[in-house]
Coordinates of C-alpha atoms and ligand atoms in Angstrom, one line a residue:
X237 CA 19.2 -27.8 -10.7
X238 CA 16.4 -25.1 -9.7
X239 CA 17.3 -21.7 -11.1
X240 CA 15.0 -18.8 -8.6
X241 CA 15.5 -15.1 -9.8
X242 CA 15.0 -12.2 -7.4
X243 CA 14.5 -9.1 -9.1
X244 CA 16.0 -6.7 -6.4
X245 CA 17.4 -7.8 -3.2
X246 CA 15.4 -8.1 -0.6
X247 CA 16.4 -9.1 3.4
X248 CA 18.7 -11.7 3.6
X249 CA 16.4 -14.0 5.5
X250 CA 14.7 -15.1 3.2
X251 CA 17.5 -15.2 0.3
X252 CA 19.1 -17.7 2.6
X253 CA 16.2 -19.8 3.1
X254 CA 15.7 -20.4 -0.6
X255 CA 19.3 -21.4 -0.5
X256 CA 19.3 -23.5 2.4
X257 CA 16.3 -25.6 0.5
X258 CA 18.1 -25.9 -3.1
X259 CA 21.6 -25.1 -2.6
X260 CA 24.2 -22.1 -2.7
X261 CA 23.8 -21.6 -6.6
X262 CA 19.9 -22.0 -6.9
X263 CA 19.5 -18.5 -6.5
X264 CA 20.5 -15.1 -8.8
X265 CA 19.9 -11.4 -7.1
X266 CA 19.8 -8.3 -9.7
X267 CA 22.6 -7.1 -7.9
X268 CA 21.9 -3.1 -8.9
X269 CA 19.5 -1.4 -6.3
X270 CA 17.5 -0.3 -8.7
X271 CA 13.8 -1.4 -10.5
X272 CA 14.9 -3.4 -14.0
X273 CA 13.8 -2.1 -16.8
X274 CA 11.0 -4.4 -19.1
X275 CA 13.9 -5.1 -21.0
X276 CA 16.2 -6.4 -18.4
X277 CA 13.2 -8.1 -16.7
X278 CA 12.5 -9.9 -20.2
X279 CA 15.8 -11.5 -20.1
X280 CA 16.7 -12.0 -17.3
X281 CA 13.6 -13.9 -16.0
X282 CA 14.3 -16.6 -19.1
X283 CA 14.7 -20.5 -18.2
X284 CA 13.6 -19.6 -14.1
X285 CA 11.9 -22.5 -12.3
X286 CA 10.2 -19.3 -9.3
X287 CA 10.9 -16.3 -10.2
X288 CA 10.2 -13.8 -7.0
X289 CA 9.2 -10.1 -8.0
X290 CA 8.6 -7.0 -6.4
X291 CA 5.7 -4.9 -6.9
X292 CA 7.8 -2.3 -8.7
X293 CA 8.3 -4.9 -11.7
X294 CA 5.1 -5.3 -14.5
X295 CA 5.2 -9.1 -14.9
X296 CA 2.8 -9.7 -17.9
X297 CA 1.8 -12.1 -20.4
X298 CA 5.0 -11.5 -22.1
X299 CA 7.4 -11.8 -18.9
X300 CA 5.9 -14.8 -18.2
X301 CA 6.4 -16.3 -22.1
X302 CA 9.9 -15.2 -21.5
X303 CA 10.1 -16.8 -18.7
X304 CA 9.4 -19.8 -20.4
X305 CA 7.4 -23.7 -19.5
X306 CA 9.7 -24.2 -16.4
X307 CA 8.6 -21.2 -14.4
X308 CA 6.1 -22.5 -11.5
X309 CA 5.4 -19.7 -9.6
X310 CA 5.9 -15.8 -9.2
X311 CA 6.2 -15.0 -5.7
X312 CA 5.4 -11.2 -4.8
X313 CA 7.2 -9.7 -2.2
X314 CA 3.8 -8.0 -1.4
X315 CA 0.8 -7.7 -0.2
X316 CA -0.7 -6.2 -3.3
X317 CA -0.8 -8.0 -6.7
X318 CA -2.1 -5.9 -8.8
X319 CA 1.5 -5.7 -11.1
X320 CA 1.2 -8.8 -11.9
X321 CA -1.6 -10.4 -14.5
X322 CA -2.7 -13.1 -12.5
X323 CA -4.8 -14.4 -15.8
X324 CA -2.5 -15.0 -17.6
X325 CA -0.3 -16.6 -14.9
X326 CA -2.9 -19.1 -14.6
X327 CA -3.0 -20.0 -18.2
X328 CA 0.2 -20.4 -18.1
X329 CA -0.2 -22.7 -14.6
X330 CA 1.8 -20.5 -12.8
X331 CA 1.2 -19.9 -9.1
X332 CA 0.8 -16.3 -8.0
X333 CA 1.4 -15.8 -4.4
X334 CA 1.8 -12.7 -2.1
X335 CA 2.8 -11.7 1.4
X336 CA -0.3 -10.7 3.4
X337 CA -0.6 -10.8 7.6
X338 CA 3.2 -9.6 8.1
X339 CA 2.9 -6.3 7.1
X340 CA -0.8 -5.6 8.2
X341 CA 0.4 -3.7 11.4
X342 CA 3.3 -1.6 9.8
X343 CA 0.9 -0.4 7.4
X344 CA -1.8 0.2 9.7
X345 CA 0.4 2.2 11.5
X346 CA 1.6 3.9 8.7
X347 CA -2.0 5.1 8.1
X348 CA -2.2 6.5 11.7
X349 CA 1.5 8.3 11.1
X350 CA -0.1 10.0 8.4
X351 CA -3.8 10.8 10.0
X352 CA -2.2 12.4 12.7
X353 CA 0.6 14.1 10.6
X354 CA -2.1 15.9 8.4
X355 CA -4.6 16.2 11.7
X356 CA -1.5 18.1 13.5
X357 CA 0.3 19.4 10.6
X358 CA 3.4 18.0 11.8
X359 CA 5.6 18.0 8.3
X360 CA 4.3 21.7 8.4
X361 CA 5.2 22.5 11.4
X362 CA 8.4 21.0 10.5
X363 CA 9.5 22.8 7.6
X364 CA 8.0 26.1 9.4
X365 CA 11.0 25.7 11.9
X366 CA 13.3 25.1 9.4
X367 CA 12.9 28.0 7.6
X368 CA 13.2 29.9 10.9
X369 CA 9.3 31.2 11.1
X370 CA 8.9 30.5 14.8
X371 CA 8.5 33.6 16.8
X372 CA 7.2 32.0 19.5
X373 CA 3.8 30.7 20.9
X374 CA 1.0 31.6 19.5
X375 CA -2.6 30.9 20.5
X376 CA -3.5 30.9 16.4
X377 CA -0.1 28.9 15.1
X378 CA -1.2 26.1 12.7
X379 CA -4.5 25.1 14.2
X380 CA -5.4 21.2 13.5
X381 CA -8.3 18.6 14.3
X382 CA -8.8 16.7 17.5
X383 CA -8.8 12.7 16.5
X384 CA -10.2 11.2 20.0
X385 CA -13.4 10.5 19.9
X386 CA -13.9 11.3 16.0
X387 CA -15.0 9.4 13.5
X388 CA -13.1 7.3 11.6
X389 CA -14.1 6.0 8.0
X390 CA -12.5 3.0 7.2
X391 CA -12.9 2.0 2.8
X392 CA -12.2 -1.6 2.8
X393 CA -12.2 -3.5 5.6
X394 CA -9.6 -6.3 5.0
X395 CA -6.6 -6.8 7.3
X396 CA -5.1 -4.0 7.3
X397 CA -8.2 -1.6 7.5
X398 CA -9.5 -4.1 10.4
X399 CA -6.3 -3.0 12.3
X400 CA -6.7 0.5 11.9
X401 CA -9.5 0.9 12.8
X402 CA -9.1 -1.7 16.3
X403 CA -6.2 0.3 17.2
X404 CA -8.2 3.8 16.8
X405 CA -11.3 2.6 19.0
X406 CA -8.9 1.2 21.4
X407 CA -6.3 4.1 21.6
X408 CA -8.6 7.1 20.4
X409 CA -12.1 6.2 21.5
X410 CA -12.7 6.7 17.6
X411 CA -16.2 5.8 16.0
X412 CA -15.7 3.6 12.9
X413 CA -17.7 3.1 9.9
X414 CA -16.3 1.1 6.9
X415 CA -17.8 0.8 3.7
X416 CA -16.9 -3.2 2.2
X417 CA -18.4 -5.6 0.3
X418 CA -18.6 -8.1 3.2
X419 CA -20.0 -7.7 6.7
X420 CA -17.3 -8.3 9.1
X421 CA -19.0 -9.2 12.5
X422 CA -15.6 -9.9 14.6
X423 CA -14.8 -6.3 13.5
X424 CA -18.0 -5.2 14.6
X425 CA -18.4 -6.8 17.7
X426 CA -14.8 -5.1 18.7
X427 CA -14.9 -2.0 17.7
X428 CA -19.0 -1.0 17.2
X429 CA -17.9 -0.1 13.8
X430 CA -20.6 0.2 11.5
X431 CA -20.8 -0.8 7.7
X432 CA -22.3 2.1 5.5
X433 CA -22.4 3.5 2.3
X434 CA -19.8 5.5 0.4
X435 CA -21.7 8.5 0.7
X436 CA -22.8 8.0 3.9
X437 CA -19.0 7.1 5.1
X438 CA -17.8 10.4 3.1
X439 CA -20.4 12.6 5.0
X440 CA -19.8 11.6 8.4
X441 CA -16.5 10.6 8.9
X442 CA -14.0 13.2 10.1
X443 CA -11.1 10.7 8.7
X444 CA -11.1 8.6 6.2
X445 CA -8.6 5.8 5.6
X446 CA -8.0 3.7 2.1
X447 CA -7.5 0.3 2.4
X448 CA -8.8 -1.6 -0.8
X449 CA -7.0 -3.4 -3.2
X450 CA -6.7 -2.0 -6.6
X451 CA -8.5 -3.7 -9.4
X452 CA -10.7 -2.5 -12.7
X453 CA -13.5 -1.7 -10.1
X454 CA -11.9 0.2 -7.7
X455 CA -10.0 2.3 -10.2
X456 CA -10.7 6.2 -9.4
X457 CA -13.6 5.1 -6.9
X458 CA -12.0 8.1 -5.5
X459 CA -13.3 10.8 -8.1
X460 CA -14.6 14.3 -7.4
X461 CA -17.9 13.5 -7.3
X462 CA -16.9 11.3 -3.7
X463 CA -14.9 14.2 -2.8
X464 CA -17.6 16.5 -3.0
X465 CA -19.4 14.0 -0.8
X466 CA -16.6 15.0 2.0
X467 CA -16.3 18.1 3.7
X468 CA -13.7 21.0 4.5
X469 CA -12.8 19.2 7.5
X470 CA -12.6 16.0 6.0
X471 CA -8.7 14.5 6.4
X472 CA -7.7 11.4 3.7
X473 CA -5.4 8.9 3.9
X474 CA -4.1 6.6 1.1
X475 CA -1.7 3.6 2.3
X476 CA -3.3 1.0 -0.6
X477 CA -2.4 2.0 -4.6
X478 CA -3.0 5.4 -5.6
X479 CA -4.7 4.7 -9.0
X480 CA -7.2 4.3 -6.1
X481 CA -7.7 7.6 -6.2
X482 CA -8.0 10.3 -9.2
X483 CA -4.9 12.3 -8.2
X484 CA -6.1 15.8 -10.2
X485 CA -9.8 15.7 -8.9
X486 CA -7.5 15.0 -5.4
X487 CA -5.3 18.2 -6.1
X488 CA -8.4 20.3 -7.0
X489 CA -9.9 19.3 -3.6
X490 CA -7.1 20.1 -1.8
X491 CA -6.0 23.5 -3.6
X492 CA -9.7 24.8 -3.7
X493 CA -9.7 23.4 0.4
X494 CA -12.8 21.4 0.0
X495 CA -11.2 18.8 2.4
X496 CA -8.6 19.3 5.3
X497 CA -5.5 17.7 4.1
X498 CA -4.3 14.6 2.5
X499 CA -1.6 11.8 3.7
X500 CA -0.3 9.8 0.7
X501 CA 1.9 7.1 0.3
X502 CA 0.9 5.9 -2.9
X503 CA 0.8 7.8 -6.2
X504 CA -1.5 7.4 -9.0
X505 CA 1.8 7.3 -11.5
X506 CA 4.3 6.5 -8.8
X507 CA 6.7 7.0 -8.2
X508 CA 6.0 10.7 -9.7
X509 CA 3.2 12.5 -8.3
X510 CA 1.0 15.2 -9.4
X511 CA 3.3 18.2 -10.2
X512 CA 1.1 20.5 -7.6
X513 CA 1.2 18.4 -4.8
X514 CA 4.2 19.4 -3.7
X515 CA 2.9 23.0 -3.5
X516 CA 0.5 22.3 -1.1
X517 CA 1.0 22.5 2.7
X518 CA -2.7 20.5 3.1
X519 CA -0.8 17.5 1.5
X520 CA 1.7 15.2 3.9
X521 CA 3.8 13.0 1.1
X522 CA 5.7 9.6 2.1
X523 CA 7.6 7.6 -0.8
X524 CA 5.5 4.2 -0.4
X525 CA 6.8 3.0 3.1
X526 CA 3.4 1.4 4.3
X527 CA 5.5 -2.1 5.1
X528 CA 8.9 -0.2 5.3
X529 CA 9.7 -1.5 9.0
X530 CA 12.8 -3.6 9.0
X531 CA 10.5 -6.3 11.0
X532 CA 8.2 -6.2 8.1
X533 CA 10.3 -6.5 5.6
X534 CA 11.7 -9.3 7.1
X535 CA 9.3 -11.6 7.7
X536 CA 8.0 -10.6 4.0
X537 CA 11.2 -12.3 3.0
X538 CA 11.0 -15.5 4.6
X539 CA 7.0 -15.3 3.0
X540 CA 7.9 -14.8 -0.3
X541 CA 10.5 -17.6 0.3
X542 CA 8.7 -20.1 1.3
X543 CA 5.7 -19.3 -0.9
X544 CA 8.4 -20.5 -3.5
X545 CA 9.7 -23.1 -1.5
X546 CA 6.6 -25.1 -1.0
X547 CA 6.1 -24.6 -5.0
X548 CA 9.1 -26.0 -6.3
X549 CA 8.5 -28.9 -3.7
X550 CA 5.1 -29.7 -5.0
X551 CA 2.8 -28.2 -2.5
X552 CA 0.4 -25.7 -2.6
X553 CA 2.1 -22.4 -0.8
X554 CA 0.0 -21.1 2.2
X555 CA -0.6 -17.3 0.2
X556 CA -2.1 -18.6 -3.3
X557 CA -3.9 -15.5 -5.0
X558 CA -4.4 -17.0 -8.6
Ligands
LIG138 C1 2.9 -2.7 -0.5 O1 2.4 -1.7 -1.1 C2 2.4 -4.0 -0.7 O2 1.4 -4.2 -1.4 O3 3.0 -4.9 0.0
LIG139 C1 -4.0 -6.9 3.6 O1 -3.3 -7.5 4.4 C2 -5.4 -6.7 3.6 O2 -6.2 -7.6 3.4 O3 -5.8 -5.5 4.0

């Protein structure tokens, strides 16, 4: 009988697909809403045929021993990967898959909550009425940055930085740069965006958006060096991994105001956060929702389920990343 382990639950939709396709009993949910511990995640991943993870749980080399020769596939229920060590999933001839397309627009738009939430200084503005401060109009209250017809800096141009920036040319009349690898001439063609250097990005963009993957190379491309490249009206927003960016050099830029502001919803060590973030009103700070739309999440579960189905029926799922 096929034995699939979910680590947390996850929308039913795609819970009920796995056991529509291999019966009521194929399939165990941790049934605390809660991260397992390495620990818990060591034993209970033992003897599993798929084994579909969240990006909250470290599957390494010795997960995946413990998971033992029947385990097929891992199936992410995620965009990003980068919890899991795809090397030694495929020397193991495990199938690593992932969830990309479904939850391109919800985290675009989370990116665009957070540029204009930092451009308008609306969590600010917030707690300002909440602690009763507002005596009224004021031609000098809380100040921000205009966004139409800016520029928009877009660092790595994959799905989800492609959709930023079409819905900020469209909507905002933005300009958009993007610094890549890769050309991306469908991009270009519909926005006029224009592929530059990081320093040349940093320089003349009035809002910058993170969109990369994390990996080895793109660990702290973020560094004070690049934010010294920026400028004091320079606003940042991280919706990708926030090892992305070297959270102190960050805090320094912010505290000594050598950019604007900051939106985060990743954390270099998440889920804490650098212990003087909170202090600083420059900073807007959401707990990792980029995908967190109940459509999203959704249609992530059906992904991640049949990533696994097509697996354990012997053919190769659509979202193969190892
Ligand atoms: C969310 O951060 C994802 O990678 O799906
Ligand atoms: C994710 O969907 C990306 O490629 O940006």
């Amino acid at each position: 009988m096929v034995n699939i382990y979910v680590t947390r639950r996850i929308p039913e939709k795609g819970l009920q697909m796995l056991k529509n396709a291999f019966g009521e009993n194929s399939v165990e949910v941790n049934p605390d809403d809660r991260v397992l511990n390495y620990d818990e995640l060591m034993e209970k991943v033992k003897g599993r045929d798929a084994i579909l993870s969240l990006l909250t749980d470290k599957m390494d080399d010795k997960v995946m021993d413990a998971a033992g020769p029947n385990c097929k596939i891992i199936s992410n229920y995620a965009v990003g990967y980068n919890n899991i060590d795809t090397n030694a999933a495929s020397e193991r001839n495990i199938i690593v898959t992932n969830t990309p397309g479904v939850l391109t627009n919800a985290t675009a738009d989370m990116a665009i909550a957070l540029i204009f939430a930092v451009a308008r200084r609306v969590t600010e503005g917030d707690r300002f009425m909440r602690e009763h401060k507002y005596k009224g109009w004021a031609p000098m209250l809380l100040l921000g940055k205009q966004i139409t017809g800016k520029t928009l800096g877009i660092i790595g141009a994959g799905r989800i930085g492609q959709a930023i920036g079409k819905k900020m040319y469209k909507g905002f009349g933005m300009n958009i740069l993007y610094f890549d690898r890769s050309t991306k001439d469908e991009f270009e063609k519909e926005t006029g965006a224009k592929k530059v250097d990081l320093e040349t990005l940093c320089k003349e963009s009035n809002f910058i958006s993170i969109n990369l993957n994390y990996t080895p190379e793109t660990h702290h491309l973020i560094n004070e060096k690049v934010f010294n490249m920026m400028h004091k009206d320079t606003v940042l927003v991280n919706t990708a991994r926030g090892q992305i960016i070297d959270e102190k050099a960050l805090v320094k830029a912010l505290r000594e105001k050598k950019i604007f502001g900051a939106g985060l919803d990743v954390y270099e060590n998440e889920p804490a956060m650098a212990h003087s973030l909170e202090t600083l009103d420059n900073a807007v700070l959401a707990p990792h929702l980029g995908s967190a739309t109940a459509e999203a999440r959704t249609k992530m579960s059906e992904i991640a389920a049949q990533n696994i189905i097509d697996a354990l029926q012997a053919r190769k799922p659509k979202y193969v990343v190892n």
